[in-house]
Coordinates of C-alpha atoms and ligand atoms in Angstrom, one line a residue:
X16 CA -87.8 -7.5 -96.5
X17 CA -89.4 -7.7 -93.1
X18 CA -93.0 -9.2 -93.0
X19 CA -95.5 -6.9 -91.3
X20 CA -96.4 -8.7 -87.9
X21 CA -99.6 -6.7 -87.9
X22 CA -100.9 -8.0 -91.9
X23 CA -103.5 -9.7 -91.7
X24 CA -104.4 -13.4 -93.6
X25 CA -107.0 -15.6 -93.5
X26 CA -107.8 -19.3 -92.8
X27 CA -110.5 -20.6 -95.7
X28 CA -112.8 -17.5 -95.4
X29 CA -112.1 -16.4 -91.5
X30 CA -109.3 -13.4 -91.5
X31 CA -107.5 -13.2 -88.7
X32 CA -106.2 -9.7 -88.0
X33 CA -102.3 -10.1 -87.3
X34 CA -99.5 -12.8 -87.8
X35 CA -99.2 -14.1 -84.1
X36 CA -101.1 -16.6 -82.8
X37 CA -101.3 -17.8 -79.1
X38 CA -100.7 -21.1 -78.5
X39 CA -103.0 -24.1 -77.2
X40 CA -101.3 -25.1 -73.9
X41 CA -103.2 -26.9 -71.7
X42 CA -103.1 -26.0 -68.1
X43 CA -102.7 -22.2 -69.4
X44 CA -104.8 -21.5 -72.6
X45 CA -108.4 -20.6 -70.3
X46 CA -110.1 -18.3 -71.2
X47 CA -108.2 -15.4 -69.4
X48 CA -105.3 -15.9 -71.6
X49 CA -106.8 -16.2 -75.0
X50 CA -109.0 -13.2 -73.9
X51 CA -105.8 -11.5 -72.7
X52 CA -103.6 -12.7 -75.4
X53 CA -106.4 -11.0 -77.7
X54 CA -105.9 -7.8 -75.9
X55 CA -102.8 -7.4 -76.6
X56 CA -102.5 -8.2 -80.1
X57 CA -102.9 -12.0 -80.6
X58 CA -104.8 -11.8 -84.0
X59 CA -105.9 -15.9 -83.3
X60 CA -106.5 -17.7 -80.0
X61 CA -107.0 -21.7 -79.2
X62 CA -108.3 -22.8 -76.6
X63 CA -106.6 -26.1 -75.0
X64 CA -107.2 -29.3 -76.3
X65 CA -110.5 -30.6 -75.5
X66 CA -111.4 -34.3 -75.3
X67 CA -114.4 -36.1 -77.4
X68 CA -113.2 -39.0 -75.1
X69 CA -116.5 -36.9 -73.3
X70 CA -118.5 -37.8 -76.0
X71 CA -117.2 -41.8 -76.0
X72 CA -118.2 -42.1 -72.6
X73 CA -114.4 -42.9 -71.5
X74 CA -113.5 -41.7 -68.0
X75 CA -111.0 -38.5 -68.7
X76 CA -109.1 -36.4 -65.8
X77 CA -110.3 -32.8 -66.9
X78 CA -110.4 -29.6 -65.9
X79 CA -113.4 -28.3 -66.5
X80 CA -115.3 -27.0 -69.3
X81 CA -114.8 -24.8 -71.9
X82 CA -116.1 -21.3 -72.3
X83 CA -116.2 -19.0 -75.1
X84 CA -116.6 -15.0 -74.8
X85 CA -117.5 -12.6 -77.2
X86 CA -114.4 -11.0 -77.4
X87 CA -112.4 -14.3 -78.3
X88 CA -112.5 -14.1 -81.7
X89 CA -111.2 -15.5 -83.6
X90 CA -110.8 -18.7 -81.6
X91 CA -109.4 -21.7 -82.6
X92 CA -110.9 -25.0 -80.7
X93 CA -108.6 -27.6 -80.3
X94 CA -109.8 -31.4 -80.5
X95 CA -108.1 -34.6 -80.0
X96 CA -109.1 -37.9 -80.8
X97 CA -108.7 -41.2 -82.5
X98 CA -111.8 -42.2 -83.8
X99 CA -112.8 -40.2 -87.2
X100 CA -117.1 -40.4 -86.2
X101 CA -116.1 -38.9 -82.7
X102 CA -113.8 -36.2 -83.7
X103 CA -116.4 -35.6 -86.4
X104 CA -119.3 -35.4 -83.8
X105 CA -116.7 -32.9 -81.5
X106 CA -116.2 -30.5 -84.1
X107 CA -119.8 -30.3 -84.8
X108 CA -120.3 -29.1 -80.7
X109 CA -117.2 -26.9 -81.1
X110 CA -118.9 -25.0 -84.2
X111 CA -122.1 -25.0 -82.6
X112 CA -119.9 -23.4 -79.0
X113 CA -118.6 -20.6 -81.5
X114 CA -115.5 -21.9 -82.8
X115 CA -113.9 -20.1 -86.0
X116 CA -111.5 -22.7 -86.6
X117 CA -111.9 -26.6 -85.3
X118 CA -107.9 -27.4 -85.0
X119 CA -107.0 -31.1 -84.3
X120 CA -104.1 -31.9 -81.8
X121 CA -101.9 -34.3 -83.9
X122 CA -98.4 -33.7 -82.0
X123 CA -99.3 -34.3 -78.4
X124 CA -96.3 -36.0 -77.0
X125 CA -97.8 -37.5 -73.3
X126 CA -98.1 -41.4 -72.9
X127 CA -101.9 -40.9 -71.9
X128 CA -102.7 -39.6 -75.2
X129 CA -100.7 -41.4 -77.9
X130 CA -101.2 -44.6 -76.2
X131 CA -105.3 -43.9 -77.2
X132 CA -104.0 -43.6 -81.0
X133 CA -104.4 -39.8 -80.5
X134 CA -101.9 -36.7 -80.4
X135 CA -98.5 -37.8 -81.6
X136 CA -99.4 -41.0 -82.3
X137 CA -101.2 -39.7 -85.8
X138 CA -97.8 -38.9 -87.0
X139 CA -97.5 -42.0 -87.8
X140 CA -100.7 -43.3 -88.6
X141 CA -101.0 -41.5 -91.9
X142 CA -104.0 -43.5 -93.3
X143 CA -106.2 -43.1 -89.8
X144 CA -105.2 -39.1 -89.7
X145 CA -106.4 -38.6 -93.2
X146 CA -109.5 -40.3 -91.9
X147 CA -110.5 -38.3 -88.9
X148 CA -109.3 -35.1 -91.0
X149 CA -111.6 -36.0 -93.8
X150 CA -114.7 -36.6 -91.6
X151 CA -114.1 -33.0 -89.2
X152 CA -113.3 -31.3 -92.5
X153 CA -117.0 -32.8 -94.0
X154 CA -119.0 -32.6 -90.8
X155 CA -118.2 -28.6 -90.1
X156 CA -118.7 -25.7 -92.3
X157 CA -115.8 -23.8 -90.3
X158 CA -112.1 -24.5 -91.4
X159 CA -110.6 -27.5 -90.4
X160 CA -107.0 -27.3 -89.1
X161 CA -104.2 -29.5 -87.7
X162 CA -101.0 -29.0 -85.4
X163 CA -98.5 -31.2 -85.5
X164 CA -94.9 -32.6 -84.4
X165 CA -91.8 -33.1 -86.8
X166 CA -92.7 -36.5 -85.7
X167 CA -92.2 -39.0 -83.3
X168 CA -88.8 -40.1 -83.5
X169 CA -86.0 -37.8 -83.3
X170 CA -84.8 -36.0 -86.7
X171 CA -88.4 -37.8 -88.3
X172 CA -89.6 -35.9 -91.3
X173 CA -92.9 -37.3 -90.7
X174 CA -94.6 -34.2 -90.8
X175 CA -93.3 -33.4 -94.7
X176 CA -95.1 -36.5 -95.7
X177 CA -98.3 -36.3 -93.6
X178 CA -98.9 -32.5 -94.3
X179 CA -99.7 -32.3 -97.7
X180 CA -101.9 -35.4 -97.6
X181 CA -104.1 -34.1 -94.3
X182 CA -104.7 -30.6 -97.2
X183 CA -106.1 -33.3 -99.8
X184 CA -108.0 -34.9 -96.7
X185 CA -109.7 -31.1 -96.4
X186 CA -107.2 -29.1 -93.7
X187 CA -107.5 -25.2 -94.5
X188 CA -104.4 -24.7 -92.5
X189 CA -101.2 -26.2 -90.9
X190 CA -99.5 -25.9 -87.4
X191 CA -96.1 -27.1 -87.2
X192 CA -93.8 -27.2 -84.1
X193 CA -91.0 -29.0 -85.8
X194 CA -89.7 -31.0 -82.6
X195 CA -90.5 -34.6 -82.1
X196 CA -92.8 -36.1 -80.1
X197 CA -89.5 -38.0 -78.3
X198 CA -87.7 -34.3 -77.7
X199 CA -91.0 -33.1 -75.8
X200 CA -89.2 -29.4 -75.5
X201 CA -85.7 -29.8 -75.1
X202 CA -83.8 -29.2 -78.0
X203 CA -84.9 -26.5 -80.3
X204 CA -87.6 -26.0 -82.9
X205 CA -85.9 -26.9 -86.5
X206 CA -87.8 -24.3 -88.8
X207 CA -85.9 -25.3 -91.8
X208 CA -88.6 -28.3 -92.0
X209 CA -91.5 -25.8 -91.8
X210 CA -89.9 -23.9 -94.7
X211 CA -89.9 -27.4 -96.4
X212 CA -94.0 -27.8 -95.7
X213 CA -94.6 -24.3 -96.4
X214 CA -93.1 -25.4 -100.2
X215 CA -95.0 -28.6 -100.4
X216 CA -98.4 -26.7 -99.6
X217 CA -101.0 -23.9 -100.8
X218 CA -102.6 -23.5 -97.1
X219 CA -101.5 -21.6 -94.9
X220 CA -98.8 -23.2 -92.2
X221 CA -98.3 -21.5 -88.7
X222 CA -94.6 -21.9 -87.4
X223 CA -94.8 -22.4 -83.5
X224 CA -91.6 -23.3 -81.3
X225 CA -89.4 -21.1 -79.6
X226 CA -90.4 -17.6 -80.4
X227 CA -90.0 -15.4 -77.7
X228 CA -89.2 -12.3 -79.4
X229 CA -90.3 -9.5 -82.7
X230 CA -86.4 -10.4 -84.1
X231 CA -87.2 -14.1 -83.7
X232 CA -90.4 -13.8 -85.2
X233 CA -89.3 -11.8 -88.2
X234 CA -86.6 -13.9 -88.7
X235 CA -88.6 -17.3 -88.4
X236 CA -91.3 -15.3 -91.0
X237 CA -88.4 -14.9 -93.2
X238 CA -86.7 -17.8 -93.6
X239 CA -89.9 -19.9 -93.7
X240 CA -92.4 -18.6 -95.5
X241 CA -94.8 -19.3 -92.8
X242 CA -98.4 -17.1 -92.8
X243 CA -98.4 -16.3 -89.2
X244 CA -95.7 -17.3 -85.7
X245 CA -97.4 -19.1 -82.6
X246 CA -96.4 -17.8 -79.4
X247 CA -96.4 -20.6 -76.6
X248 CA -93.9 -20.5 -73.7
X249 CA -93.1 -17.0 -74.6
X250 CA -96.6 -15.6 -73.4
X251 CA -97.0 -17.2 -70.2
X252 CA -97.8 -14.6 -67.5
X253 CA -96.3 -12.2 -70.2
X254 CA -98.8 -10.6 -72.9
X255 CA -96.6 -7.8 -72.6
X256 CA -94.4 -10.0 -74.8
X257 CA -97.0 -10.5 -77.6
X258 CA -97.0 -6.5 -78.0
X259 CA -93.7 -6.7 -78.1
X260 CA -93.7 -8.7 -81.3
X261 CA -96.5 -7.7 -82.9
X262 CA -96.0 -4.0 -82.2
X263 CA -92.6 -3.8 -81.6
X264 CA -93.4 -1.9 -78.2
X265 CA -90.8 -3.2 -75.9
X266 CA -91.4 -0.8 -72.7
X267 CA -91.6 -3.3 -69.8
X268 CA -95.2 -2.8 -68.0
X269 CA -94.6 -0.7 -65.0
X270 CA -95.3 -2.8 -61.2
X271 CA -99.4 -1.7 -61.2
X272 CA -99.7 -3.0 -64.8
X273 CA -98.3 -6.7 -63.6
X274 CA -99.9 -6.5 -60.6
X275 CA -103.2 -5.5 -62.3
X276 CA -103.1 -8.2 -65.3
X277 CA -102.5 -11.1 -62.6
X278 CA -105.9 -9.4 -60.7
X279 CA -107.9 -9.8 -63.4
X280 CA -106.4 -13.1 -64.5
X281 CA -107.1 -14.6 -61.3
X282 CA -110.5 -13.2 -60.8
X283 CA -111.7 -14.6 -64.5
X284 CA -110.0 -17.8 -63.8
X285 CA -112.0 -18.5 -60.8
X286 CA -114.8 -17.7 -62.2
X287 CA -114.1 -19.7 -64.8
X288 CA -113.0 -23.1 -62.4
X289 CA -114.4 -22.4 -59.2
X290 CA -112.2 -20.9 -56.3
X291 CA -110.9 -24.8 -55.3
X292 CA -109.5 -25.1 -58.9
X293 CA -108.2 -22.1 -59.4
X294 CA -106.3 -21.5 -56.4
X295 CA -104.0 -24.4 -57.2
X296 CA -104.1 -23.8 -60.6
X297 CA -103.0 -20.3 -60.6
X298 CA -100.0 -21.0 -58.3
X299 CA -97.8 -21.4 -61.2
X300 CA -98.6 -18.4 -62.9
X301 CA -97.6 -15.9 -60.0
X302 CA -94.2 -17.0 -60.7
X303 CA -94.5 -16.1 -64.4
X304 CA -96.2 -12.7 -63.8
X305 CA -93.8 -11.7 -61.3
X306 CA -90.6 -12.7 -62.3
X307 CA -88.6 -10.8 -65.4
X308 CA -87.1 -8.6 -62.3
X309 CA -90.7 -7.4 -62.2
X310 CA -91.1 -8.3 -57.9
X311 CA -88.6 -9.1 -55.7
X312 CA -88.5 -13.0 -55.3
X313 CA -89.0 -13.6 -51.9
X314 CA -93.3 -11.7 -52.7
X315 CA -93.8 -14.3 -55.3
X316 CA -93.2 -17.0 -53.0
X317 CA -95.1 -15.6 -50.1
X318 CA -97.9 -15.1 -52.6
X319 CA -97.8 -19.1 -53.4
X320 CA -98.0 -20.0 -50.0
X321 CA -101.7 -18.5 -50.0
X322 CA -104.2 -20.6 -50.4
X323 CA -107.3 -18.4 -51.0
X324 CA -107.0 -16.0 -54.2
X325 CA -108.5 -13.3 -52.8
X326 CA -105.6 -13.7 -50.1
X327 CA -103.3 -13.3 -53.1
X328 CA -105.2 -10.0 -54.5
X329 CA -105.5 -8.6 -51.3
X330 CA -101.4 -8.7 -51.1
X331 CA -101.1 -7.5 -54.8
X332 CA -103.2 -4.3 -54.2
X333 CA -100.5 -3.5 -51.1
X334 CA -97.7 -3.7 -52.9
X335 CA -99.0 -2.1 -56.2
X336 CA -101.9 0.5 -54.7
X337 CA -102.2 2.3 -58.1
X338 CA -103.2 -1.1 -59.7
X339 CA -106.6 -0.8 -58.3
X340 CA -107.6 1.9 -60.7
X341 CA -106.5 -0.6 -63.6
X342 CA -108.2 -3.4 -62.4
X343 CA -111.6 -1.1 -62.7
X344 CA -110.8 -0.2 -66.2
X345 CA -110.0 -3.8 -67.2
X346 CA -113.1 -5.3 -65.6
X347 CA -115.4 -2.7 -67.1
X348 CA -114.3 -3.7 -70.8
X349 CA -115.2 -7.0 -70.3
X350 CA -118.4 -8.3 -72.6
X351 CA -121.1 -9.5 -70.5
X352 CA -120.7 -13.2 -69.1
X353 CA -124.4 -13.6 -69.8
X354 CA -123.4 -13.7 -73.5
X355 CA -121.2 -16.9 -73.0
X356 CA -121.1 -20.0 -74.5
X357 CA -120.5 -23.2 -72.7
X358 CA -119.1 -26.1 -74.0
X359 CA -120.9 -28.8 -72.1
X360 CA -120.0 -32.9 -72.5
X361 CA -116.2 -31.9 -73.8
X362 CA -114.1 -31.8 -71.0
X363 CA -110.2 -29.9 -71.3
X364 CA -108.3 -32.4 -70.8
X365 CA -105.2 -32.1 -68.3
X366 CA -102.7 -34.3 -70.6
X367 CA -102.2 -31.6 -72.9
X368 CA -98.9 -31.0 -75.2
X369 CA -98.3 -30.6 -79.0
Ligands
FMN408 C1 -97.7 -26.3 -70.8 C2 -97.8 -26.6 -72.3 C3 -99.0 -27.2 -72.7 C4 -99.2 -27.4 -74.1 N1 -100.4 -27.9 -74.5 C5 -100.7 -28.1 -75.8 C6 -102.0 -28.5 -76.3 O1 -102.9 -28.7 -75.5 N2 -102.1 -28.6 -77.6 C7 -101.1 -28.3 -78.5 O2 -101.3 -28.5 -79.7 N3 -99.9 -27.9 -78.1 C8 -99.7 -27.8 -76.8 N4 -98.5 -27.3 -76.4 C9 -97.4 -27.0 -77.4 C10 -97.5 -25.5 -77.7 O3 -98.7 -25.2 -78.3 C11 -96.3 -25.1 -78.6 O4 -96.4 -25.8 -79.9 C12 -95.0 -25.4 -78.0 O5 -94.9 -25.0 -76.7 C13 -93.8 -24.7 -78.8 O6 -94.0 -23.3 -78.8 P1 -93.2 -22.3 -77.7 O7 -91.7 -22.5 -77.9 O8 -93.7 -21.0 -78.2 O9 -93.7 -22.6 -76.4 C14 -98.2 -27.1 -75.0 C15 -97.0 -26.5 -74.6 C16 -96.8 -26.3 -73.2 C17 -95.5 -25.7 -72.8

């Protein structure tokens, strides 16, 4: 029998409203996105992974801070980290910035981060992740949750072993994207071994890794078990594709629609970085916007060469005039920024991956 994508469940006490959740992806998960990805059916968001390397006084590339909005919730807050007193003092800020759900970032796969003990590297280091999962779980009163590889090494069942002791260490839920650290993404997500976890554990496990589609999703549902599916990949520049699978509405946005979303996007995101950020930043996601046939190819690449955003909008409203009118509607449902939280001392750190 199919499982309804639009059921809700519940992490510890916090119910989150449907079965998809949107991925942490750093470099993409700001606040637009999770805000976006809300919109259009997401029932939990996470914010990229956030360093308490802030908090040890180490010198981290970021970019930025975090902010929370109103209409976030519920948001998941990502941490990462190797020492159990500073992840423990990081999930204390997050809870205090609004998070419904401190999630740890045991799968990261980049060099920068495992080679600090943290991400990936906790895969294998199943005495110190019971540790730092112990002290979040006991310094928050929000639910404690982890993400994590299959493991490092390629075909590891790491993940089967580690899971069930991070619950007795006080996780309320489980993320598994069941590649290994060593496959980054190539490959494909085995979800036979988060069928296996989903057996060995009473929490809740989220299945994330190549779902892309409602069929997927149900079939992923099916076959594992699994509480809820994270959408990743599958999302970016594309919320119409979380509608898709949660609602199963698979009309493809008209021109203005596209053209409107990106508007909005862009505008929050520079708020959100500053204009010199965001104008780099963003370059990337004009190509996922505007692809999927949506604008011809040669736009998209004449939109990248631009350097100021309001360069970019300017062309977007030419070529999609009736977008203006969306923009309007969009912007007026926004909550007031004055009712913003910001996460100050944590910065987002650009190494991200899980
Ligand atoms: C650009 C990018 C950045 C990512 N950053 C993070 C991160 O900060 N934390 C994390 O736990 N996972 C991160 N991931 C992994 C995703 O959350 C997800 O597990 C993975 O992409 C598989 O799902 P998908 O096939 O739906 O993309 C990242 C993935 C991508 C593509």
């Amino acid at each position: 029998m199919a499982v309804e994508l639009r059921e809700s469940w519940s992490i510890g006490p916090v119910e989150v409203p449907t079965r998809v959740v949107l991925a942490p992806m750093a470099g993409v998960s700001v606040q637009a996105f999770r805000r976006q990805g809300r919109r259009y059916g997401a029932g939990l968001v996470c914010s990229e992974m956030v360093s308490c390397a802030g908090i040890e006084h180490r010198n981290e590339k970021t970019l930025g801070y975090l902010r929370v909005g109103a209409d976030e919730h519920p948001l998941a807050i990502q941490i990462f980290g190797s020492e159990p007193a500073a992840m423990a003092e990081a999930a204390r800020m997050v809870e205090a910035a609004g998070a419904d759900v401190v999630d740890m970032n045991f799968g990261c796969p980049v060099k920068k981060v495992t080679k600090t003990g943290a991400g990936a590297h906790l895969l294998e280091d199943t005495a110190l992740a019971f540790r730092i999962t112990e002290a979040v779980a006991a310094a928050v009163s929000v639910p404690v949750s982890v993400k994590m590889r299959r493991g490092v090494e390629d075909g590891s069942r790491a993940c089967l072993e580690l899971g069930p002791r991070l619950v007795d260490a006080g996780a309320a839920a489980l993320t598994l994207h069941p590649r290994s650290a060593k496959q980054m993404y190539t490959g494909y997500a085995d979800h036979t071994l988060t069928a296996e976890l989903v057996s060995l554990v009473d929490v809740p496990v989220i299945a994330s890794g190549d779902v892309t589609s409602r069929e997927r999703a149900h079939a992923v549902l099916a076959s594992t078990g699994a509480s809820a599916v994270m959408v990743g990949r599958g999302a970016q520049g594309n919320p119409w594709a979380i509608r898709e699978i949660v609602l199963g509405d698979a009309e493809q946005p008209s021109r203005e629609e596209v053209a409107a979303e990106l508007i909005v996007f862009i505008r929050e995101t520079v708020r959100e970085l500053g204009e010199r950020r965001a104008s780099g930043f963003l370059k990337k996601f004009y190509g996922w916007y505007l692809g999927h046939g949506r604008f011809p190819r040669p736009f998209k690449n004449e939109l990248v060469q631009l350097s100021a955003t309001d360069e970019v909008v300017t062309r977007l409203l030419a070529a999609a005039p009736g977008a203006a009118a969306i923009v309007e509607r969009l912007e007026a449902e926004l909550p007031d920024p004055e009712g913003e939280t910001l996460l100050e001392g944590m910065p987002i750190s650009i190494y991200g991956g899980g």
